[in-house]
mmCIF file of C-alpha atoms in Angstrom:
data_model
loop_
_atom_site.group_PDB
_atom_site.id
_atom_site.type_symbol
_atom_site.label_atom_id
_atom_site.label_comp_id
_atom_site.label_asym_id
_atom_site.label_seq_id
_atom_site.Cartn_x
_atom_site.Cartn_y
_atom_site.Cartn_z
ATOM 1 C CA UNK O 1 17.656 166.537 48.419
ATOM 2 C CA UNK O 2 19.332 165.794 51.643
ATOM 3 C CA UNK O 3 22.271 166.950 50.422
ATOM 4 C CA UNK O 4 20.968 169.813 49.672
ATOM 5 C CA UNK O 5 19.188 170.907 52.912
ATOM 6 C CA UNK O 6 22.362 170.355 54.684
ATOM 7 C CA UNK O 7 23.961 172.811 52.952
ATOM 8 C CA UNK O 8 21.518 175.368 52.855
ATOM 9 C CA UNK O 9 21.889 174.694 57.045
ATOM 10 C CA UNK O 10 25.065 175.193 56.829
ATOM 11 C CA UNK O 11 24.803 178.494 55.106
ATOM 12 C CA UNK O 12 22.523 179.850 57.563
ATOM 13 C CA UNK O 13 24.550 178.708 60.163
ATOM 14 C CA UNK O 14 27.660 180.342 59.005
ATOM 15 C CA UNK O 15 25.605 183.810 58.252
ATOM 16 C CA UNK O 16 24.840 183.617 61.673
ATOM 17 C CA UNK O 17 28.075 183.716 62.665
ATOM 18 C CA UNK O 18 29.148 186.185 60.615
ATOM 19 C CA UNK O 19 26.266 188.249 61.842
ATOM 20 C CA UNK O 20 27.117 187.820 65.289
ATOM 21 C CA UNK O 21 30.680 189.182 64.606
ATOM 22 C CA UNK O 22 29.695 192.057 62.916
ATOM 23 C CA UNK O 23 27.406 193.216 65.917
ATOM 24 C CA UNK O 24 30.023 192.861 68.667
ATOM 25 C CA UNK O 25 32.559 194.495 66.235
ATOM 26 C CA UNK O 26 29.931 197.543 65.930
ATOM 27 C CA UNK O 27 28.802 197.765 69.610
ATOM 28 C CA UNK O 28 30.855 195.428 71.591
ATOM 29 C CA UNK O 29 28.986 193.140 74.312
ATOM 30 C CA UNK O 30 26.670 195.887 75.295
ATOM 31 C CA UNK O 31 23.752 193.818 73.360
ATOM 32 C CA UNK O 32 24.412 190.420 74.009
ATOM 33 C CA UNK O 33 23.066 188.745 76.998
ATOM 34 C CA UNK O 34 25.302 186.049 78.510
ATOM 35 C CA UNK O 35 24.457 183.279 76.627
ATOM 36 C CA UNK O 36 25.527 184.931 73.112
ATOM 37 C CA UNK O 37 28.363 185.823 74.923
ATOM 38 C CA UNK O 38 29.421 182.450 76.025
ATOM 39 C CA UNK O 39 28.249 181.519 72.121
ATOM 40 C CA UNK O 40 30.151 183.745 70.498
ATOM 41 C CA UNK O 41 33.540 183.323 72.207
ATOM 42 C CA UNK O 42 32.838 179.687 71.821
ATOM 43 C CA UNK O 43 33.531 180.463 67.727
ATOM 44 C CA UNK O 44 36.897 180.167 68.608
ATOM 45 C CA UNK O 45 36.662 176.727 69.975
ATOM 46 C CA UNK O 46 34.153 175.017 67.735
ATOM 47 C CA UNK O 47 34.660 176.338 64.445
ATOM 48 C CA UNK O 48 32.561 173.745 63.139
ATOM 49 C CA UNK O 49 29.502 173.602 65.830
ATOM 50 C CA UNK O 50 26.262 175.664 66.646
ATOM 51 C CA UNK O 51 27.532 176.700 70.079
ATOM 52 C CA UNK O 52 24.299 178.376 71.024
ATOM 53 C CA UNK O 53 23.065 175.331 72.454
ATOM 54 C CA UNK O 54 26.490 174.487 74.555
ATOM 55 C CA UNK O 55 26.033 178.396 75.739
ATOM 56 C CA UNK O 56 22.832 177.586 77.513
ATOM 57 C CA UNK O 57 24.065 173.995 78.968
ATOM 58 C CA UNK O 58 27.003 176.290 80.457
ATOM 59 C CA UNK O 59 25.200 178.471 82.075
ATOM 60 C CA UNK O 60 22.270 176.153 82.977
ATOM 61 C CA UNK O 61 24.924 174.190 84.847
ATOM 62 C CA UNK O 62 27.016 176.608 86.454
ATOM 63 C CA UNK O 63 24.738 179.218 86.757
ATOM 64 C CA UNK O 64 26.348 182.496 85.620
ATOM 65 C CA UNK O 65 29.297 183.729 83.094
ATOM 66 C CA UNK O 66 31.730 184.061 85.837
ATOM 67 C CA UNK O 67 30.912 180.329 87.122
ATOM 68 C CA UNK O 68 31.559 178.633 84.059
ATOM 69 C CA UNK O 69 35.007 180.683 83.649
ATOM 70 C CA UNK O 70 35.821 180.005 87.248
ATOM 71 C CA UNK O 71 34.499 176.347 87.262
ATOM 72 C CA UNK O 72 37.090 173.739 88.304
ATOM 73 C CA UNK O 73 38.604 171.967 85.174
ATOM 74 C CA UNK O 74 37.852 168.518 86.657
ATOM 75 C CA UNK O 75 34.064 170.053 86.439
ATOM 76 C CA UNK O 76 33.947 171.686 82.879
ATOM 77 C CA UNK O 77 35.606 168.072 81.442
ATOM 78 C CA UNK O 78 32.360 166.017 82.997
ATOM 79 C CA UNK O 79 30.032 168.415 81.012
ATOM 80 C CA UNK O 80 32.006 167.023 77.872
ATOM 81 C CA UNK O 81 34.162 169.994 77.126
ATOM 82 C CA UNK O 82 37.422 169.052 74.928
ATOM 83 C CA UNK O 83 40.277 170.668 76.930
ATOM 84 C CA UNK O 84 40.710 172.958 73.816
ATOM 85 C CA UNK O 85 37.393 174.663 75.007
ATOM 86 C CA UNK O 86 38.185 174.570 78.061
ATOM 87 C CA UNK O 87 41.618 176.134 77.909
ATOM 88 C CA UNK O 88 39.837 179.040 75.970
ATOM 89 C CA UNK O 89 37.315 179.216 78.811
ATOM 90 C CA UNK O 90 39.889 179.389 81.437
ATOM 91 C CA UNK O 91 41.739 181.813 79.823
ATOM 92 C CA UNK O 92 39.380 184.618 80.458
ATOM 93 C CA UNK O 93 40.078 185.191 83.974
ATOM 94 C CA UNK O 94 44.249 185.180 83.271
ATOM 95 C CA UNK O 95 43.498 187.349 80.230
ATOM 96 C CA UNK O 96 41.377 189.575 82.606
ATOM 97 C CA UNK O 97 44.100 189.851 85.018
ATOM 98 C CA UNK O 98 47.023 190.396 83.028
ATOM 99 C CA UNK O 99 45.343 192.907 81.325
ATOM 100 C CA UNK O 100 44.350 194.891 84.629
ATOM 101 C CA UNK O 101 47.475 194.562 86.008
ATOM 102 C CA UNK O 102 49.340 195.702 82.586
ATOM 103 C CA UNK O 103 46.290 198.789 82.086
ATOM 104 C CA UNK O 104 48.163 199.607 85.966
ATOM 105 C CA UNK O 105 51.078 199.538 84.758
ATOM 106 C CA UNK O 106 52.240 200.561 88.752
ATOM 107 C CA UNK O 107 56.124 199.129 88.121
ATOM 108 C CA UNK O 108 56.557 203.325 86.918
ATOM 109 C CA UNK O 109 54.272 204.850 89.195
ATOM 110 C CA UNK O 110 54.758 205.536 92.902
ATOM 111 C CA UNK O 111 52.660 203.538 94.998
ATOM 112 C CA UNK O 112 50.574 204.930 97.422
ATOM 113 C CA UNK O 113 50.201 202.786 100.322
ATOM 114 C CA UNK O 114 46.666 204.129 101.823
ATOM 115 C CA UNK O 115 45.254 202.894 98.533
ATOM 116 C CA UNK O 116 47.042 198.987 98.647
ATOM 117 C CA UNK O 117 43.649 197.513 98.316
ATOM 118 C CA UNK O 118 43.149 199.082 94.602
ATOM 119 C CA UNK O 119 46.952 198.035 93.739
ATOM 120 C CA UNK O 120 46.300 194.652 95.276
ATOM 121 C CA UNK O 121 42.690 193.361 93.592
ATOM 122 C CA UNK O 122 43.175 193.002 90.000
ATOM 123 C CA UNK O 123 45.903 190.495 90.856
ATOM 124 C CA UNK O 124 43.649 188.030 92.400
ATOM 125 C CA UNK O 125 40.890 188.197 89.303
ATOM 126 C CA UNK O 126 39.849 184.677 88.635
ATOM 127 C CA UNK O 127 42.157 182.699 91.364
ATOM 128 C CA UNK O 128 39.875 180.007 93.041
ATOM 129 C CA UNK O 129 42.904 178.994 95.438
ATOM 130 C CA UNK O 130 44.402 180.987 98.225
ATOM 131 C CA UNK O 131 47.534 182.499 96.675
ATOM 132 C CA UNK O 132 49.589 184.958 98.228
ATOM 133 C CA UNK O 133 51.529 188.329 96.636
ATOM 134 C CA UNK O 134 54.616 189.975 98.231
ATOM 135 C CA UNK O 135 55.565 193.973 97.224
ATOM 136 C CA UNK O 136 58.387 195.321 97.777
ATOM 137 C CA UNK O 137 59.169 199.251 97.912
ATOM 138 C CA UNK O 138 61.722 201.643 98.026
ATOM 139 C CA UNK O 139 62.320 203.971 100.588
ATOM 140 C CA UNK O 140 60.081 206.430 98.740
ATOM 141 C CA UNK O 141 57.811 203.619 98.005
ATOM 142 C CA UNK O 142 58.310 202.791 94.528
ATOM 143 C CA UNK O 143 57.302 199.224 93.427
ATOM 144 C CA UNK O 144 61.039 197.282 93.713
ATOM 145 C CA UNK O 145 59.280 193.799 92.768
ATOM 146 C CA UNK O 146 55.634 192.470 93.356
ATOM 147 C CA UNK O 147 54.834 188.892 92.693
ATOM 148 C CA UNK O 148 53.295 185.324 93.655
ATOM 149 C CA UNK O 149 55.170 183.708 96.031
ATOM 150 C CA UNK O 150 52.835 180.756 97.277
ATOM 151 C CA UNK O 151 49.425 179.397 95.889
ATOM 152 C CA UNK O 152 48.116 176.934 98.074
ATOM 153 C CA UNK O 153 44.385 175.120 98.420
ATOM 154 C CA UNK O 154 41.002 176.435 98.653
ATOM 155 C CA UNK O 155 41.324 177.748 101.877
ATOM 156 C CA UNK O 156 44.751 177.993 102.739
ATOM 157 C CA UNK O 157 48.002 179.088 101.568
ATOM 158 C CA UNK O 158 51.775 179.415 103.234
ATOM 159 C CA UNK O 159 53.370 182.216 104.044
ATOM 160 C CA UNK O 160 56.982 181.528 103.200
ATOM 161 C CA UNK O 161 58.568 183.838 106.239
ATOM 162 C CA UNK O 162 62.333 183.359 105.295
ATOM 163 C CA UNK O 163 61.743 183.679 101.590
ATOM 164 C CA UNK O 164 59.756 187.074 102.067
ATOM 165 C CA UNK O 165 63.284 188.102 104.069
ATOM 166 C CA UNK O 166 65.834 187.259 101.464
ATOM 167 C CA UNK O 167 63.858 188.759 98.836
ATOM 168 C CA UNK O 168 63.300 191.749 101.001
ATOM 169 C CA UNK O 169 67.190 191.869 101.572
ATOM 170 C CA UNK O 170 68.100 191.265 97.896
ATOM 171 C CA UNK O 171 65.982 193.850 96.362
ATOM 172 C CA UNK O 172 67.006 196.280 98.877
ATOM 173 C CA UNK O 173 63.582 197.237 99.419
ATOM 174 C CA UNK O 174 62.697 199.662 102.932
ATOM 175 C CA UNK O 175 59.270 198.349 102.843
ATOM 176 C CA UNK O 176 57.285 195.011 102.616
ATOM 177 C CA UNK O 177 53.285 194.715 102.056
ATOM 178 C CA UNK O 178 51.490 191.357 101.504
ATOM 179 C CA UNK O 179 48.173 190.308 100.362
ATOM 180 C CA UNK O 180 46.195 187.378 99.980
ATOM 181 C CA UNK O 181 42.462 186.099 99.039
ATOM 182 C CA UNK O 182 39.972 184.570 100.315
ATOM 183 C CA UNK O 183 38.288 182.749 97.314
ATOM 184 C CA UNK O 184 35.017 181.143 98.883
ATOM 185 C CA UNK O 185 34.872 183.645 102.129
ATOM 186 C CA UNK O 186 34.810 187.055 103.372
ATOM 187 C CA UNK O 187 37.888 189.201 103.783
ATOM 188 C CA UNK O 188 38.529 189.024 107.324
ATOM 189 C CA UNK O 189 41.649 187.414 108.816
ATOM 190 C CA UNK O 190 41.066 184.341 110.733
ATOM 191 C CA UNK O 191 43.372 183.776 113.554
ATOM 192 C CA UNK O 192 46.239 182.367 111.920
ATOM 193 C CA UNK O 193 46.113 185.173 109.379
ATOM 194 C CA UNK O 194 46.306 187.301 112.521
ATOM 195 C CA UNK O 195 49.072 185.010 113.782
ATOM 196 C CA UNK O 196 51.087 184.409 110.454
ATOM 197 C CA UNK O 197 51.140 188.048 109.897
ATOM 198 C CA UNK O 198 52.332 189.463 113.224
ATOM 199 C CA UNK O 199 55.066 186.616 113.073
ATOM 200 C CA UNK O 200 56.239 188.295 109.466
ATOM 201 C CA UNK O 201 56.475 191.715 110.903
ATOM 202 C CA UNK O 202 58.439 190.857 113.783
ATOM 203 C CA UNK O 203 61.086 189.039 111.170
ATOM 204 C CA UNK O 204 60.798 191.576 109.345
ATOM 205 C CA UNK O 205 61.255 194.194 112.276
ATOM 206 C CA UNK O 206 64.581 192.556 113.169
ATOM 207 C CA UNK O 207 66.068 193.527 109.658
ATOM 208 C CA UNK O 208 64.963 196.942 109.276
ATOM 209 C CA UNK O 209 62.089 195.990 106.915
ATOM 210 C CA UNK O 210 58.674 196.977 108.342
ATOM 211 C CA UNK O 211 55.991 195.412 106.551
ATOM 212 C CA UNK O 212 53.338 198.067 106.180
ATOM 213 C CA UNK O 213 50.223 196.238 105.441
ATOM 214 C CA UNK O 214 48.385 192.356 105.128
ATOM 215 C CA UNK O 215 45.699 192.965 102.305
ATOM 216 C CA UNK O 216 42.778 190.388 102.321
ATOM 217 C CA UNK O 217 40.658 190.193 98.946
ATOM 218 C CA UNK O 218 37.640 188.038 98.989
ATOM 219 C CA UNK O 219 34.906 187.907 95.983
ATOM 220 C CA UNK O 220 33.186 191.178 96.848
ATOM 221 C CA UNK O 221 35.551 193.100 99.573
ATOM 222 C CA UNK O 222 39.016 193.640 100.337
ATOM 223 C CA UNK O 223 40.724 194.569 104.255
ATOM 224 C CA UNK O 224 43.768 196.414 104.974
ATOM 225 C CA UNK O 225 44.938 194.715 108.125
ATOM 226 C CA UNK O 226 47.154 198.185 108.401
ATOM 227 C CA UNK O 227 44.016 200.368 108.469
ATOM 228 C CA UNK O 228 41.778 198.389 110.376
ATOM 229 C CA UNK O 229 41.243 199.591 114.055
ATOM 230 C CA UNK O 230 39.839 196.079 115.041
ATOM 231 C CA UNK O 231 43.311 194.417 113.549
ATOM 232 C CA UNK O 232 45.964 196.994 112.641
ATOM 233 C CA UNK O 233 46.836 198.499 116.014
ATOM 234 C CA UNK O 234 48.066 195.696 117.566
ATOM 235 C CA UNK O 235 49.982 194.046 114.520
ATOM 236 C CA UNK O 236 51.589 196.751 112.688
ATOM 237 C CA UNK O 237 51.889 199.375 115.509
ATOM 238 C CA UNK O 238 53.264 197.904 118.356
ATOM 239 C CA UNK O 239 53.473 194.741 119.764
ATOM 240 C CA UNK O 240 50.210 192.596 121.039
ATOM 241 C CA UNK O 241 52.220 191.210 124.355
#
């Protein structure tokens, strides 16, 4: 008899699964709350588990979606997630910005450099340390090369001044932007942001290279240092002496 109920559980269990699947394959997330949501991608982990339950721990303990995705591995392993759930957890975010970066697709386009904030946020989607981009354009600013080129802690990251030249120099490139994030604050440049980035323009000055704008991307906002009458005057269009 025991025997018996088990497997009828486990019938039900795998209709529901099965059930699930077929509604986000006919409507896509626009019914699920985020619970099912964390359930159903959690399939793919625990092929073998109701994850329903482990959805609701998530968010109980993290609080939202984008917190458990964002949570700090250390964190997700103390809840008692195997590190094959957790990898699938953590790949969200990279998926998510690969795939807005790729959707882009600005290596063909030519950039336009009033908009840098738009080219610059879908490359910080999901980063909970400072990390910092470098772009380099033509002279009729086509992308030449945009990458990372330093990921430092939660609230700080170095700007590598003579790397930023060479590569500047090697690519050939007429024009240098930067752009980094503030995970955990607001995107306004702290003094040695201010600092940091008038020291980069004047390298970058000396070799014919202006550097057209310091992007900072926080949670909710973005600043073009460039733009900004409180910053950009003094930094990018002449000097602060």
């Amino acid at each position: 008899m025991k025997r018996g109920v088990k497997m009828s559980d486990k019938n039900v269990h795998k209709g529901h699964r099965q059930r699930v699947r077929e509604l986000y394959l006919k409507d896509g997330l626009d019914n699920f709350n985020n619970h099912q949501i964390l359930e159903l991608l959690l399939f793919y982990a625990l092929p073998q588990k109701d994850t329903n339950p482990l959805a609701h721990k998530l968010l109980d303990e993290f609080g939202s979606i984008s917190a458990v995705f964002d949570a700090p591995i250390s964190q997700l392993r103390r809840v008692g997630l195997t590190d094959n759930t957790i990898s699938l957890l953590k790949l969200i975010p990279d998926l998510s910005r690969v795939y807005n970066m790729d959707k882009t697709d600005y290596n063909s386009k030519y950039i336009d450099i009033s908009k840098l904030c738009e080219y610059f946020r879908p490359k910080f989607i999901g980063r909970v340390d400072e990390v910092l981009y470098v772009l380099l354009l033509d002279k009729k600013y086509k992308e030449l090369y945009c990458g990372l080129i330093s990921k430092g802690s939660i609230n700080t990251t170095d700007v590598p001044i003579m790397k930023i030249l060479e590569m500047a120099v090697s690519y050939k490139a007429s024009f240098v932007a930067i752009a980094h994030n503030h995970p955990t604050g607001i995107a306004l440049p702290s003094p040695d942001d201010i600092k940091t980035t008038k020291m980069l323009y004047d390298a970058l000055k000396l070799i014919n290279r202006p550097l057209i704008d310091h992007i900072i991307v926080s949670e909710d906002d973005e600043i073009s240092l460039a733009l900004s009458s409180c910053y950009g005057k003094g930094i990018f269009f002449g000097d602060t002496e």
